[in-house]
């Protein structure tokens, strides 16, 4: 089964639609979606602070007054098509090296995972994309 979308709130649609279809057609319950604890654990974001960049996007990880922050910016030709190419989100700690955020008006949390490769390169994984740390 596949769900193909182009824009909109695909994560919430996926959760609602697949949960209902799998339960009705196959009697299968989907795992619960990622949800941070109401009392998030304390994590050290220091190793992950900085800028991550790939073709079409830049992600900046910083600390703010409200805690960890993630700023995403659409870059390149696609930025010209976006009325607001920069968005900012609060990151909620879930586990060491794992955080989550929600887009305004959505229910589904989106995971942000940080990882260091054996060669020392640092990456941020978000929305099924790997983005290398550049600064």
PDB file of N, CA, C and O in Angstrom, residues 31-84:
ATOM      1  N   UNK A  31       1.758   0.644  15.025  1.00  0.00           N
ATOM      2  CA  UNK A  31       2.409   1.103  16.256  1.00  0.00           C
ATOM      3  C   UNK A  31       1.995   2.544  16.551  1.00  0.00           C
ATOM      4  O   UNK A  31       1.699   3.314  15.635  1.00  0.00           O
ATOM      5  N   UNK A  32       1.989   2.886  17.806  1.00  0.00           N
ATOM      6  CA  UNK A  32       1.654   4.259  18.184  1.00  0.00           C
ATOM      7  C   UNK A  32       2.692   5.209  17.580  1.00  0.00           C
ATOM      8  O   UNK A  32       3.874   4.887  17.539  1.00  0.00           O
ATOM      9  N   UNK A  33       2.248   6.366  17.113  1.00  0.00           N
ATOM     10  CA  UNK A  33       3.205   7.324  16.555  1.00  0.00           C
ATOM     11  C   UNK A  33       4.109   7.887  17.645  1.00  0.00           C
ATOM     12  O   UNK A  33       3.775   7.866  18.831  1.00  0.00           O
ATOM     13  N   UNK A  34       5.260   8.383  17.226  1.00  0.00           N
ATOM     14  CA  UNK A  34       6.202   9.003  18.146  1.00  0.00           C
ATOM     15  C   UNK A  34       5.518  10.147  18.884  1.00  0.00           C
ATOM     16  O   UNK A  34       4.898  11.009  18.269  1.00  0.00           O
ATOM     17  N   UNK A  35       5.613  10.122  20.208  1.00  0.00           N
ATOM     18  CA  UNK A  35       5.062  11.188  21.038  1.00  0.00           C
ATOM     19  C   UNK A  35       6.029  11.452  22.181  1.00  0.00           C
ATOM     20  O   UNK A  35       6.291  10.548  22.976  1.00  0.00           O
ATOM     21  N   UNK A  36       6.575  12.658  22.264  1.00  0.00           N
ATOM     22  CA  UNK A  36       7.477  12.958  23.372  1.00  0.00           C
ATOM     23  C   UNK A  36       6.751  12.874  24.707  1.00  0.00           C
ATOM     24  O   UNK A  36       5.543  13.066  24.791  1.00  0.00           O
ATOM     25  N   UNK A  37       7.514  12.604  25.738  1.00  0.00           N
ATOM     26  CA  UNK A  37       6.981  12.548  27.083  1.00  0.00           C
ATOM     27  C   UNK A  37       6.492  13.929  27.511  1.00  0.00           C
ATOM     28  O   UNK A  37       7.027  14.955  27.078  1.00  0.00           O
ATOM     29  N   UNK A  38       5.485  13.968  28.355  1.00  0.00           N
ATOM     30  CA  UNK A  38       5.013  15.247  28.900  1.00  0.00           C
ATOM     31  C   UNK A  38       6.094  15.882  29.770  1.00  0.00           C
ATOM     32  O   UNK A  38       6.112  17.092  29.979  1.00  0.00           O
ATOM     33  N   UNK A  39       7.007  15.043  30.261  1.00  0.00           N
ATOM     34  CA  UNK A  39       8.139  15.512  31.060  1.00  0.00           C
ATOM     35  C   UNK A  39       9.419  15.073  30.338  1.00  0.00           C
ATOM     36  O   UNK A  39      10.024  14.066  30.707  1.00  0.00           O
ATOM     37  N   UNK A  40       9.820  15.817  29.281  1.00  0.00           N
ATOM     38  CA  UNK A  40      10.955  15.388  28.459  1.00  0.00           C
ATOM     39  C   UNK A  40      12.240  15.239  29.270  1.00  0.00           C
ATOM     40  O   UNK A  40      12.482  15.981  30.211  1.00  0.00           O
ATOM     41  N   UNK A  41      13.035  14.259  28.867  1.00  0.00           N
ATOM     42  CA  UNK A  41      14.304  14.053  29.547  1.00  0.00           C
ATOM     43  C   UNK A  41      15.293  15.151  29.163  1.00  0.00           C
ATOM     44  O   UNK A  41      15.126  15.819  28.147  1.00  0.00           O
ATOM     45  N   UNK A  42      16.289  15.320  29.980  1.00  0.00           N
ATOM     46  CA  UNK A  42      17.320  16.307  29.713  1.00  0.00           C
ATOM     47  C   UNK A  42      18.369  15.659  28.811  1.00  0.00           C
ATOM     48  O   UNK A  42      18.825  14.551  29.086  1.00  0.00           O
ATOM     49  N   UNK A  43      18.717  16.321  27.724  1.00  0.00           N
ATOM     50  CA  UNK A  43      19.727  15.815  26.801  1.00  0.00           C
ATOM     51  C   UNK A  43      20.737  16.915  26.520  1.00  0.00           C
ATOM     52  O   UNK A  43      20.473  18.087  26.771  1.00  0.00           O
ATOM     53  N   UNK A  44      21.881  16.531  25.990  1.00  0.00           N
ATOM     54  CA  UNK A  44      22.916  17.502  25.645  1.00  0.00           C
ATOM     55  C   UNK A  44      22.927  17.705  24.137  1.00  0.00           C
ATOM     56  O   UNK A  44      23.374  16.833  23.387  1.00  0.00           O
ATOM     57  N   UNK A  45      22.445  18.838  23.713  1.00  0.00           N
ATOM     58  CA  UNK A  45      22.377  19.154  22.288  1.00  0.00           C
ATOM     59  C   UNK A  45      23.687  19.756  21.776  1.00  0.00           C
ATOM     60  O   UNK A  45      23.878  19.875  20.565  1.00  0.00           O
ATOM     61  N   UNK A  46      24.605  20.077  22.662  1.00  0.00           N
ATOM     62  CA  UNK A  46      25.829  20.782  22.292  1.00  0.00           C
ATOM     63  C   UNK A  46      26.562  20.174  21.092  1.00  0.00           C
ATOM     64  O   UNK A  46      26.948  20.910  20.183  1.00  0.00           O
ATOM     65  N   UNK A  47      26.766  18.848  21.032  1.00  0.00           N
ATOM     66  CA  UNK A  47      27.505  18.300  19.889  1.00  0.00           C
ATOM     67  C   UNK A  47      26.799  18.504  18.547  1.00  0.00           C
ATOM     68  O   UNK A  47      27.418  18.413  17.499  1.00  0.00           O
ATOM     69  N   UNK A  48      25.513  18.776  18.598  1.00  0.00           N
ATOM     70  CA  UNK A  48      24.721  18.854  17.372  1.00  0.00           C
ATOM     71  C   UNK A  48      24.402  20.288  16.949  1.00  0.00           C
ATOM     72  O   UNK A  48      23.795  20.511  15.907  1.00  0.00           O
ATOM     73  N   UNK A  49      24.781  21.271  17.753  1.00  0.00           N
ATOM     74  CA  UNK A  49      24.537  22.666  17.387  1.00  0.00           C
ATOM     75  C   UNK A  49      25.304  22.993  16.113  1.00  0.00           C
ATOM     76  O   UNK A  49      26.427  22.533  15.920  1.00  0.00           O
ATOM     77  N   UNK A  50      24.677  23.773  15.241  1.00  0.00           N
ATOM     78  CA  UNK A  50      25.362  24.171  14.011  1.00  0.00           C
ATOM     79  C   UNK A  50      24.439  24.127  12.814  1.00  0.00           C
ATOM     80  O   UNK A  50      23.212  24.095  12.934  1.00  0.00           O
ATOM     81  N   UNK A  51      25.053  24.114  11.638  1.00  0.00           N
ATOM     82  CA  UNK A  51      24.327  24.173  10.371  1.00  0.00           C
ATOM     83  C   UNK A  51      24.514  22.882   9.590  1.00  0.00           C
ATOM     84  O   UNK A  51      25.626  22.371   9.465  1.00  0.00           O
ATOM     85  N   UNK A  52      23.417  22.381   9.059  1.00  0.00           N
ATOM     86  CA  UNK A  52      23.385  21.183   8.232  1.00  0.00           C
ATOM     87  C   UNK A  52      22.837  21.612   6.873  1.00  0.00           C
ATOM     88  O   UNK A  52      21.871  22.382   6.808  1.00  0.00           O
ATOM     89  N   UNK A  53      23.440  21.096   5.799  1.00  0.00           N
ATOM     90  CA  UNK A  53      22.991  21.575   4.492  1.00  0.00           C
ATOM     91  C   UNK A  53      23.063  20.465   3.452  1.00  0.00           C
ATOM     92  O   UNK A  53      23.971  19.645   3.447  1.00  0.00           O
ATOM     93  N   UNK A  54      22.076  20.472   2.567  1.00  0.00           N
ATOM     94  CA  UNK A  54      21.990  19.577   1.410  1.00  0.00           C
ATOM     95  C   UNK A  54      21.368  20.369   0.278  1.00  0.00           C
ATOM     96  O   UNK A  54      20.875  21.493   0.493  1.00  0.00           O
ATOM     97  N   UNK A  55      21.363  19.819  -0.912  1.00  0.00           N
ATOM     98  CA  UNK A  55      20.752  20.508  -2.045  1.00  0.00           C
ATOM     99  C   UNK A  55      19.298  20.818  -1.714  1.00  0.00           C
ATOM    100  O   UNK A  55      18.535  19.929  -1.324  1.00  0.00           O
ATOM    101  N   UNK A  56      18.927  22.068  -1.787  1.00  0.00           N
ATOM    102  CA  UNK A  56      17.541  22.471  -1.564  1.00  0.00           C
ATOM    103  C   UNK A  56      17.176  22.837  -0.140  1.00  0.00           C
ATOM    104  O   UNK A  56      16.051  23.263   0.113  1.00  0.00           O
ATOM    105  N   UNK A  57      18.099  22.682   0.801  1.00  0.00           N
ATOM    106  CA  UNK A  57      17.712  23.005   2.173  1.00  0.00           C
ATOM    107  C   UNK A  57      18.872  23.183   3.130  1.00  0.00           C
ATOM    108  O   UNK A  57      19.922  22.563   2.989  1.00  0.00           O
ATOM    109  N   UNK A  58      18.628  24.048   4.099  1.00  0.00           N
ATOM    110  CA  UNK A  58      19.576  24.288   5.182  1.00  0.00           C
ATOM    111  C   UNK A  58      18.808  24.152   6.497  1.00  0.00           C
ATOM    112  O   UNK A  58      17.688  24.635   6.627  1.00  0.00           O
ATOM    113  N   UNK A  59      19.438  23.506   7.479  1.00  0.00           N
ATOM    114  CA  UNK A  59      18.839  23.324   8.797  1.00  0.00           C
ATOM    115  C   UNK A  59      19.837  23.835   9.827  1.00  0.00           C
ATOM    116  O   UNK A  59      20.998  23.419   9.829  1.00  0.00           O
ATOM    117  N   UNK A  60      19.372  24.725  10.684  1.00  0.00           N
ATOM    118  CA  UNK A  60      20.221  25.269  11.735  1.00  0.00           C
ATOM    119  C   UNK A  60      19.676  24.812  13.086  1.00  0.00           C
ATOM    120  O   UNK A  60      18.487  24.961  13.357  1.00  0.00           O
ATOM    121  N   UNK A  61      20.560  24.261  13.907  1.00  0.00           N
ATOM    122  CA  UNK A  61      20.200  23.795  15.238  1.00  0.00           C
ATOM    123  C   UNK A  61      20.843  24.739  16.246  1.00  0.00           C
ATOM    124  O   UNK A  61      22.052  24.990  16.193  1.00  0.00           O
ATOM    125  N   UNK A  62      20.041  25.276  17.148  1.00  0.00           N
ATOM    126  CA  UNK A  62      20.525  26.248  18.134  1.00  0.00           C
ATOM    127  C   UNK A  62      19.745  26.070  19.429  1.00  0.00           C
ATOM    128  O   UNK A  62      18.768  25.319  19.485  1.00  0.00           O
ATOM    129  N   UNK A  63      20.193  26.766  20.446  1.00  0.00           N
ATOM    130  CA  UNK A  63      19.422  26.804  21.682  1.00  0.00           C
ATOM    131  C   UNK A  63      18.791  28.184  21.781  1.00  0.00           C
ATOM    132  O   UNK A  63      19.371  29.181  21.357  1.00  0.00           O
ATOM    133  N   UNK A  64      17.597  28.231  22.306  1.00  0.00           N
ATOM    134  CA  UNK A  64      16.875  29.486  22.468  1.00  0.00           C
ATOM    135  C   UNK A  64      16.333  29.608  23.871  1.00  0.00           C
ATOM    136  O   UNK A  64      16.578  28.737  24.722  1.00  0.00           O
ATOM    137  N   UNK A  65      15.587  30.659  24.109  1.00  0.00           N
ATOM    138  CA  UNK A  65      14.999  30.873  25.434  1.00  0.00           C
ATOM    139  C   UNK A  65      14.079  29.733  25.839  1.00  0.00           C
ATOM    140  O   UNK A  65      13.969  29.395  27.012  1.00  0.00           O
ATOM    141  N   UNK A  66      13.394  29.143  24.849  1.00  0.00           N
ATOM    142  CA  UNK A  66      12.455  28.048  25.122  1.00  0.00           C
ATOM    143  C   UNK A  66      13.097  26.675  24.969  1.00  0.00           C
ATOM    144  O   UNK A  66      12.400  25.672  24.969  1.00  0.00           O
ATOM    145  N   UNK A  67      14.413  26.619  24.800  1.00  0.00           N
ATOM    146  CA  UNK A  67      15.092  25.339  24.640  1.00  0.00           C
ATOM    147  C   UNK A  67      15.615  25.145  23.228  1.00  0.00           C
ATOM    148  O   UNK A  67      15.804  26.110  22.485  1.00  0.00           O
ATOM    149  N   UNK A  68      15.835  23.885  22.836  1.00  0.00           N
ATOM    150  CA  UNK A  68      16.388  23.592  21.520  1.00  0.00           C
ATOM    151  C   UNK A  68      15.489  24.094  20.390  1.00  0.00           C
ATOM    152  O   UNK A  68      14.265  23.959  20.460  1.00  0.00           O
ATOM    153  N   UNK A  69      16.123  24.648  19.360  1.00  0.00           N
ATOM    154  CA  UNK A  69      15.387  25.191  18.213  1.00  0.00           C
ATOM    155  C   UNK A  69      15.957  24.629  16.914  1.00  0.00           C
ATOM    156  O   UNK A  69      17.156  24.353  16.810  1.00  0.00           O
ATOM    157  N   UNK A  70      15.087  24.482  15.924  1.00  0.00           N
ATOM    158  CA  UNK A  70      15.493  24.076  14.583  1.00  0.00           C
ATOM    159  C   UNK A  70      14.901  25.068  13.584  1.00  0.00           C
ATOM    160  O   UNK A  70      13.691  25.286  13.574  1.00  0.00           O
ATOM    161  N   UNK A  71      15.759  25.663  12.773  1.00  0.00           N
ATOM    162  CA  UNK A  71      15.309  26.576  11.714  1.00  0.00           C
ATOM    163  C   UNK A  71      15.595  25.904  10.376  1.00  0.00           C
ATOM    164  O   UNK A  71      16.724  25.533  10.092  1.00  0.00           O
ATOM    165  N   UNK A  72      14.551  25.728   9.568  1.00  0.00           N
ATOM    166  CA  UNK A  72      14.709  25.134   8.246  1.00  0.00           C
ATOM    167  C   UNK A  72      14.522  26.214   7.196  1.00  0.00           C
ATOM    168  O   UNK A  72      13.633  27.063   7.317  1.00  0.00           O
ATOM    169  N   UNK A  73      15.358  26.177   6.167  1.00  0.00           N
ATOM    170  CA  UNK A  73      15.268  27.160   5.085  1.00  0.00           C
ATOM    171  C   UNK A  73      15.339  26.434   3.754  1.00  0.00           C
ATOM    172  O   UNK A  73      16.280  25.673   3.505  1.00  0.00           O
ATOM    173  N   UNK A  74      14.350  26.653   2.910  1.00  0.00           N
ATOM    174  CA  UNK A  74      14.375  26.132   1.546  1.00  0.00           C
ATOM    175  C   UNK A  74      15.361  26.991   0.777  1.00  0.00           C
ATOM    176  O   UNK A  74      15.320  28.222   0.850  1.00  0.00           O
ATOM    177  N   UNK A  75      16.269  26.346   0.050  1.00  0.00           N
ATOM    178  CA  UNK A  75      17.278  27.078  -0.710  1.00  0.00           C
ATOM    179  C   UNK A  75      17.207  26.686  -2.189  1.00  0.00           C
ATOM    180  O   UNK A  75      16.485  25.760  -2.557  1.00  0.00           O
ATOM    181  N   UNK A  76      17.962  27.395  -2.997  1.00  0.00           N
ATOM    182  CA  UNK A  76      18.019  27.084  -4.415  1.00  0.00           C
ATOM    183  C   UNK A  76      16.764  27.531  -5.141  1.00  0.00           C
ATOM    184  O   UNK A  76      15.996  28.368  -4.647  1.00  0.00           O
ATOM    185  N   UNK A  77      16.510  26.959  -6.318  1.00  0.00           N
ATOM    186  CA  UNK A  77      15.372  27.377  -7.139  1.00  0.00           C
ATOM    187  C   UNK A  77      14.009  27.241  -6.453  1.00  0.00           C
ATOM    188  O   UNK A  77      13.101  28.018  -6.688  1.00  0.00           O
ATOM    189  N   UNK A  78      13.874  26.251  -5.556  1.00  0.00           N
ATOM    190  CA  UNK A  78      12.587  26.042  -4.883  1.00  0.00           C
ATOM    191  C   UNK A  78      12.252  27.188  -3.925  1.00  0.00           C
ATOM    192  O   UNK A  78      11.085  27.448  -3.654  1.00  0.00           O
ATOM    193  N   UNK A  79      13.259  27.886  -3.428  1.00  0.00           N
ATOM    194  CA  UNK A  79      13.020  28.999  -2.494  1.00  0.00           C
ATOM    195  C   UNK A  79      12.206  30.102  -3.148  1.00  0.00           C
ATOM    196  O   UNK A  79      11.423  30.779  -2.483  1.00  0.00           O
ATOM    197  N   UNK A  80      12.381  30.278  -4.446  1.00  0.00           N
ATOM    198  CA  UNK A  80      11.639  31.318  -5.164  1.00  0.00           C
ATOM    199  C   UNK A  80      10.143  31.019  -5.224  1.00  0.00           C
ATOM    200  O   UNK A  80       9.334  31.928  -5.394  1.00  0.00           O
ATOM    201  N   UNK A  81       9.778  29.761  -5.093  1.00  0.00           N
ATOM    202  CA  UNK A  81       8.374  29.360  -5.166  1.00  0.00           C
ATOM    203  C   UNK A  81       7.682  29.368  -3.811  1.00  0.00           C
ATOM    204  O   UNK A  81       6.479  29.167  -3.730  1.00  0.00           O
ATOM    205  N   UNK A  82       8.453  29.583  -2.761  1.00  0.00           N
ATOM    206  CA  UNK A  82       7.927  29.509  -1.398  1.00  0.00           C
ATOM    207  C   UNK A  82       7.761  30.917  -0.834  1.00  0.00           C
ATOM    208  O   UNK A  82       8.721  31.677  -0.768  1.00  0.00           O
ATOM    209  N   UNK A  83       6.533  31.250  -0.400  1.00  0.00           N
ATOM    210  CA  UNK A  83       6.273  32.572   0.182  1.00  0.00           C
ATOM    211  C   UNK A  83       7.042  32.790   1.479  1.00  0.00           C
ATOM    212  O   UNK A  83       7.382  33.907   1.835  1.00  0.00           O
ATOM    213  N   UNK A  84       7.278  31.716   2.215  1.00  0.00           N
ATOM    214  CA  UNK A  84       7.984  31.815   3.492  1.00  0.00           C
ATOM    215  C   UNK A  84       8.969  30.648   3.572  1.00  0.00           C
ATOM    216  O   UNK A  84       8.674  29.620   4.184  1.00  0.00           O
TER     217      UNK A  84
END
